[in-house]
Coordinates of C-alpha atoms in Angstrom, one line a residue:
M28 CA 13.3 6.4 -2.6
K29 CA 12.8 5.2 -6.2
K30 CA 9.4 3.8 -7.3
T31 CA 9.1 0.7 -9.3
L32 CA 8.6 1.0 -13.0
L33 CA 5.0 -0.2 -12.5
A34 CA 4.2 2.4 -9.9
T35 CA 5.9 5.1 -12.0
A36 CA 3.8 4.2 -15.0
I37 CA 0.5 4.6 -13.0
I38 CA 1.7 7.8 -11.4
G39 CA 2.8 9.2 -14.7
A40 CA -0.6 8.5 -16.3
L41 CA -2.5 10.1 -13.4
G42 CA -0.2 13.0 -12.6
A43 CA -0.8 12.1 -9.0
S44 CA 2.7 12.0 -7.5
A45 CA 2.8 14.0 -4.3
A46 CA 6.4 14.9 -5.0
A47 CA 5.5 16.2 -8.5
Q48 CA 2.5 18.3 -7.3
A49 CA 4.2 19.6 -4.1
A50 CA 4.5 23.4 -3.8
T51 CA 7.9 24.6 -2.7
V52 CA 7.3 27.4 -0.2
Y53 CA 11.0 27.8 0.9
D54 CA 14.3 26.9 -0.9
Q55 CA 17.4 28.8 0.2
D56 CA 20.9 27.9 1.3
G57 CA 20.3 24.2 1.0
T58 CA 17.1 24.2 3.1
K59 CA 13.9 23.3 1.3
L60 CA 10.2 23.0 2.5
D61 CA 7.5 21.6 0.3
V62 CA 3.7 21.5 1.0
Y63 CA 1.6 18.8 -0.7
G64 CA -1.7 17.0 -0.3
R65 CA -4.9 16.0 -2.0
I66 CA -8.7 16.4 -1.5
A67 CA -10.4 13.2 -2.6
M68 CA -14.1 12.2 -2.5
G69 CA -16.2 9.5 -4.0
I70 CA -19.0 7.0 -3.7
A71 CA -18.4 3.5 -2.3
G72 CA -20.7 0.5 -2.2
G73 CA -21.0 -3.2 -2.3
G74 CA -18.6 -5.4 -0.4
P75 CA -19.5 -8.2 2.1
E76 CA -23.2 -8.8 2.5
Y77 CA -22.7 -10.3 6.0
N78 CA -20.8 -9.2 9.1
D79 CA -18.5 -11.3 11.2
A80 CA -21.6 -12.7 13.1
D81 CA -23.1 -13.9 9.8
V82 CA -25.9 -11.2 10.1
K83 CA -26.9 -9.7 6.8
I84 CA -26.0 -6.0 6.6
D85 CA -26.8 -3.0 4.3
N86 CA -23.9 -2.7 1.8
G87 CA -25.5 0.1 -0.2
A88 CA -23.9 3.2 -1.7
E89 CA -22.3 5.9 0.5
F90 CA -20.6 9.2 -0.1
V91 CA -17.1 8.9 1.3
D92 CA -13.8 10.7 1.8
V93 CA -11.1 8.9 -0.2
Y94 CA -8.0 9.3 2.0
S95 CA -7.6 13.1 1.7
R96 CA -4.3 14.3 3.3
L97 CA -2.0 17.3 3.9
G98 CA 1.8 17.0 4.2
L99 CA 5.1 18.7 4.6
R100 CA 8.5 17.6 3.2
M101 CA 11.6 19.2 4.7
S102 CA 15.3 18.8 3.8
H103 CA 18.6 20.5 4.4
E104 CA 21.9 19.8 2.5
V105 CA 24.6 19.4 5.2
N106 CA 27.2 18.9 2.5
S107 CA 27.6 17.6 -1.0
D108 CA 27.0 14.0 0.2
L109 CA 24.8 14.3 3.3
T110 CA 21.2 15.6 3.5
A111 CA 19.0 15.7 6.6
F112 CA 15.2 15.4 6.0
G113 CA 11.9 15.2 7.7
R114 CA 8.3 14.4 6.7
L115 CA 5.0 15.1 8.4
E116 CA 1.6 14.1 7.0
W117 CA -2.0 14.3 8.3
R118 CA -5.2 12.8 7.1
F119 CA -8.5 14.6 7.2
K120 CA -12.1 13.9 6.3
G121 CA -13.2 15.9 3.3
D122 CA -16.7 14.5 2.7
E123 CA -18.4 16.1 5.7
R124 CA -18.1 18.5 8.6
Y125 CA -15.8 17.1 11.2
T126 CA -16.0 19.0 14.5
E127 CA -14.0 16.9 16.8
S128 CA -10.7 17.7 15.2
G129 CA -9.3 19.2 12.0
F130 CA -7.3 16.0 11.3
T131 CA -8.2 12.4 11.9
E132 CA -4.7 10.8 11.8
V133 CA -1.0 11.6 11.8
R134 CA -0.3 9.3 8.9
Q135 CA 3.5 9.8 8.7
S136 CA 6.0 11.6 10.8
Y137 CA 9.7 10.8 10.6
L138 CA 13.2 12.2 10.2
G139 CA 16.5 11.0 8.9
V140 CA 19.7 11.5 7.0
Q141 CA 20.6 10.4 3.5
S142 CA 24.1 9.8 2.2
K143 CA 24.7 9.2 -1.5
Q144 CA 27.7 7.1 -0.5
Y145 CA 26.4 5.2 2.6
G146 CA 22.7 5.1 2.3
T147 CA 19.6 6.3 4.2
F148 CA 18.7 6.1 7.9
Q149 CA 15.3 7.2 9.3
A150 CA 13.3 7.0 12.4
G151 CA 9.7 7.6 13.4
N152 CA 6.3 6.7 11.8
F153 CA 6.6 5.6 8.2
D154 CA 5.5 3.1 5.6
A155 CA 6.9 -0.5 6.0
F156 CA 10.1 -1.0 4.1
Y157 CA 8.7 -4.4 3.0
N158 CA 5.9 -2.6 1.2
Q159 CA 8.2 0.0 -0.3
F160 CA 10.8 -2.5 -1.6
V161 CA 8.9 -5.8 -2.1
S162 CA 5.1 -5.6 -2.4
L163 CA 4.9 -2.2 -4.1
P164 CA 4.3 -3.5 -7.6
F165 CA 0.9 -4.7 -6.5
D166 CA 0.1 -1.7 -4.3
W167 CA -1.6 0.5 -6.9
E168 CA -5.2 0.5 -5.6
I169 CA -6.5 3.7 -4.0
D170 CA -8.6 1.6 -1.6
R171 CA -9.3 -2.2 -1.5
G172 CA -7.7 -5.1 -3.4
L173 CA -4.1 -5.6 -2.3
E174 CA -3.7 -9.1 -0.9
F175 CA 0.0 -8.8 -0.1
A176 CA 1.3 -6.9 2.9
G177 CA 0.6 -3.2 2.7
H178 CA 2.3 -0.1 4.1
P179 CA 1.3 -0.5 7.8
K180 CA 2.8 -4.0 8.1
Q181 CA 4.8 -4.1 11.4
S182 CA 5.5 -0.4 10.9
R183 CA 3.9 3.0 11.5
G184 CA 5.4 4.3 14.6
D185 CA 8.4 3.6 17.0
S186 CA 10.4 2.4 14.0
I187 CA 13.9 2.8 12.7
G188 CA 15.1 1.8 9.3
Y189 CA 18.1 1.7 6.9
Y190 CA 18.5 1.1 3.2
T191 CA 21.6 1.2 1.1
P192 CA 22.2 3.4 -1.9
D193 CA 21.6 1.9 -5.3
L194 CA 24.4 -0.6 -5.9
Q195 CA 24.3 -1.4 -9.6
G196 CA 20.6 -2.0 -9.3
W197 CA 20.6 -3.6 -5.9
T198 CA 19.2 -2.1 -2.7
A199 CA 19.2 -3.8 0.7
F200 CA 17.0 -2.7 3.6
L201 CA 16.4 -3.4 7.3
Q202 CA 13.7 -2.1 9.6
L203 CA 13.0 -2.6 13.3
K204 CA 9.7 -1.7 15.2
H205 CA 9.6 -1.6 19.0
Y206 CA 6.5 -2.5 20.9
S207 CA 7.2 -1.2 24.4
E208 CA 5.4 -1.9 27.8
R209 CA 7.4 0.7 29.7
G210 CA 5.3 2.2 32.5
I211 CA 2.7 -0.6 32.4
A212 CA 2.0 -2.4 35.7
E213 CA 3.4 -5.9 35.7
T214 CA -0.1 -7.4 36.3
A215 CA -1.3 -5.7 33.1
T216 CA 1.6 -6.6 30.8
T217 CA 1.0 -8.9 27.8
E218 CA 2.2 -12.4 27.4
E219 CA 4.7 -11.2 24.7
G220 CA 6.1 -8.3 26.7
S221 CA 8.3 -5.8 24.9
V222 CA 8.9 -6.9 21.4
V223 CA 11.0 -5.9 18.4
A224 CA 9.7 -6.8 15.0
A225 CA 12.3 -6.9 12.3
Q226 CA 11.8 -6.8 8.5
G227 CA 14.4 -6.8 5.7
G228 CA 15.4 -7.9 2.3
V229 CA 16.8 -6.8 -1.1
R230 CA 15.4 -5.3 -4.2
Y231 CA 16.9 -5.5 -7.7
E232 CA 15.8 -2.8 -10.2
Q233 CA 17.5 -2.6 -13.6
G234 CA 15.9 -1.6 -16.9
P235 CA 12.4 -3.1 -17.2
V236 CA 12.9 -5.6 -14.3
T237 CA 12.1 -5.0 -10.7
L238 CA 12.4 -7.9 -8.2
G239 CA 12.0 -7.7 -4.4
L240 CA 12.7 -10.4 -1.8
G241 CA 11.9 -9.8 1.9
F242 CA 10.7 -11.1 5.2
V243 CA 8.7 -9.7 8.2
D244 CA 8.8 -11.0 11.7
D245 CA 5.0 -10.9 12.1
V246 CA 4.8 -10.6 15.9
V247 CA 1.5 -10.9 17.7
R248 CA 1.7 -7.4 19.2
G249 CA 1.5 -6.0 15.6
G250 CA -1.5 -8.1 14.6
G251 CA 0.5 -11.1 13.3
N252 CA 0.5 -14.7 14.5
G253 CA 4.1 -14.7 15.8
E254 CA 5.6 -16.4 12.8
I255 CA 7.8 -15.3 9.9
M256 CA 6.2 -13.9 6.7
G257 CA 8.2 -13.8 3.4
G258 CA 7.6 -12.6 -0.1
L259 CA 9.1 -12.7 -3.6
I260 CA 7.5 -10.2 -5.9
G261 CA 8.5 -8.7 -9.2
S262 CA 7.4 -6.7 -12.2
Y263 CA 8.4 -6.4 -15.9
A264 CA 7.8 -3.5 -18.2
I265 CA 7.2 -5.0 -21.6
N266 CA 7.1 -1.6 -23.1
D267 CA 6.4 2.0 -22.1
Q268 CA 2.7 1.3 -21.8
F269 CA 2.3 -2.3 -20.6
S270 CA 3.7 -3.8 -17.4
V271 CA 3.1 -7.2 -15.8
R272 CA 3.7 -8.4 -12.3
L273 CA 3.9 -11.7 -10.5
G274 CA 4.4 -12.5 -6.8
Y275 CA 4.3 -14.9 -3.9
E276 CA 3.8 -14.2 -0.2
G277 CA 3.4 -16.7 2.6
R278 CA 3.4 -16.9 6.4
E279 CA 4.1 -19.9 8.6
N280 CA 1.2 -21.4 10.5
S281 CA 1.2 -21.0 14.3
D282 CA 0.3 -24.0 16.4
V283 CA -1.5 -21.7 18.8
R284 CA -2.9 -18.9 16.6
G285 CA -3.0 -20.4 13.1
G286 CA -2.8 -17.7 10.5
G287 CA -0.7 -19.5 8.0
Y288 CA -1.3 -18.8 4.3
D289 CA 0.2 -18.9 0.8
T290 CA -0.8 -16.2 -1.7
V291 CA 0.1 -16.0 -5.4
G292 CA -0.7 -12.9 -7.4
L293 CA -0.7 -12.0 -11.1
G294 CA -1.5 -8.7 -12.7
G295 CA -0.8 -6.0 -15.3
T296 CA -1.1 -2.3 -16.0
Y297 CA -1.7 -0.6 -19.3
T298 CA -1.4 3.2 -19.8
T299 CA -2.3 5.3 -22.8
G300 CA -2.4 9.0 -22.9
P301 CA -4.4 10.2 -19.8
W302 CA -5.8 6.7 -19.2
A303 CA -4.4 3.9 -16.9
F304 CA -5.9 0.4 -16.5
A305 CA -4.8 -2.1 -13.9
A306 CA -6.0 -5.6 -12.9
D307 CA -4.8 -8.2 -10.4
I308 CA -5.9 -11.7 -9.5
Y309 CA -4.9 -13.7 -6.5
N310 CA -5.1 -17.3 -5.2
V311 CA -5.1 -17.3 -1.4
D312 CA -4.5 -20.7 0.3
T313 CA -5.3 -20.3 4.0
D314 CA -4.0 -23.1 6.3
G315 CA -6.9 -24.9 8.0
E316 CA -9.4 -24.0 5.2
D317 CA -10.8 -26.6 2.9
D318 CA -11.0 -24.3 -0.2
D319 CA -8.7 -21.7 -1.6
R320 CA -9.9 -18.2 -2.0
T321 CA -9.8 -16.3 -5.3
A322 CA -9.6 -12.5 -5.2
W323 CA -9.4 -9.9 -7.9
A324 CA -9.2 -6.1 -8.3
L325 CA -9.7 -3.8 -11.3
G326 CA -9.0 -0.1 -11.7
T327 CA -9.6 2.6 -14.3
Y328 CA -8.1 6.0 -14.0
Y329 CA -8.3 9.2 -16.1
K330 CA -6.2 12.3 -15.8
V331 CA -8.4 15.3 -16.4
S332 CA -5.4 17.6 -15.8
S333 CA -2.0 17.5 -14.1
N334 CA -3.7 18.1 -10.8
F335 CA -7.1 16.4 -11.2
D336 CA -8.1 12.8 -11.9
V337 CA -11.2 10.6 -11.7
F338 CA -11.3 6.8 -11.1
V339 CA -13.3 3.6 -10.7
E340 CA -12.2 0.6 -8.7
L341 CA -13.7 -2.9 -8.3
N342 CA -12.7 -5.6 -5.8
Q343 CA -14.0 -9.1 -5.1
A344 CA -12.3 -10.5 -2.0
D345 CA -13.8 -14.0 -2.4
Q346 CA -15.0 -14.7 -5.9
Q347 CA -18.0 -17.0 -6.1
S348 CA -17.6 -20.3 -7.9
I349 CA -18.8 -20.2 -11.5
S350 CA -20.4 -23.1 -13.4
V351 CA -21.5 -22.9 -17.0
N352 CA -24.3 -25.2 -18.3
L353 CA -24.6 -25.7 -22.1
D354 CA -27.8 -27.1 -23.6
G355 CA -27.8 -26.9 -27.3
L356 CA -27.6 -23.2 -28.2
D357 CA -28.6 -22.1 -24.7
S358 CA -26.1 -21.4 -21.9
K359 CA -26.3 -19.9 -18.5
V360 CA -23.9 -19.0 -15.6
E361 CA -24.8 -20.2 -12.2
N362 CA -23.5 -19.4 -8.7
A363 CA -21.8 -16.2 -9.7
D364 CA -23.2 -13.8 -7.1
G365 CA -21.9 -10.3 -7.8
D366 CA -23.8 -8.5 -5.0
D367 CA -20.7 -8.4 -2.7
V368 CA -18.4 -6.8 -5.3
Y369 CA -16.9 -3.7 -3.7
Y370 CA -16.9 -0.5 -5.9
L371 CA -15.4 2.9 -5.5
T372 CA -15.7 5.8 -7.9
G373 CA -14.6 9.4 -7.3
A374 CA -12.2 12.2 -8.0
R375 CA -9.1 13.7 -6.5
Y376 CA -7.4 17.1 -6.7
H377 CA -3.7 17.1 -5.9
F378 CA -1.8 20.1 -4.7

């Protein structure tokens, strides 16, 4: 699946594409097997100063694993038009000894068929198509900062999906995720019962322009509020180094569960040589709240080599209000508490 121009720019600057770094261990008679992964570690700190119970907590620095993983990509050319494929990816903790299991998560596991003429069908555990086709321009952070729907949204397991081939820049997609209650006693079943969550939309990608429009049936079983979520998100490559992005995402409010919101995001990415810089700012208007929330994210990345990069990321999920008082030549900034700014810095080796 093609990346957006923005994502391609960041990946190119970092040399961090799993596909580019993958090692082909078998390639014969149309059958191919690639092994890929990364070991990533860093130091994280900051973030919220209080927990959900409004109790002040320690948000000091900690040595952390930064989403290390190991994966396999498999494909077989059935004929000149049709290719069968599969993917399996695990997560592991690289920052400390982990004796309970060698891996902590099966992150992706799916199979499918791809036709140059008719499109791609896949089934299993994979990233949400909404994220891949709509919100991807804003999904550049290694860790925190994305305010639009990310890759797990009503996805990751028991899913099937289809997307068309590139039709003069247009691609349409549809995905269904099934929440089953098969085998559960009737007295223990949920109010919603077995549910199918759908998501779909279209993406236009031509020259410097990428534009995605999509929806998600945000069912309660998947952590939603039972209402429809929609987004219109795009990016524009001003030149080979600088890209900007703008997007809107919203969800209807539920009379029972609330959860309605309107989010607008604006950002940009600049790359030069081995460096990449990215920044986003969001305005989040949550239904039922008196005040909007302002969130921002900053990232700096440096490619040491084609396989090794270092990074720094900052995120403020709820920016404190800022007031500036001027008194002659004196000035001061009040109410700009930065103690809850989340930071992450570290390094990654890709293979």
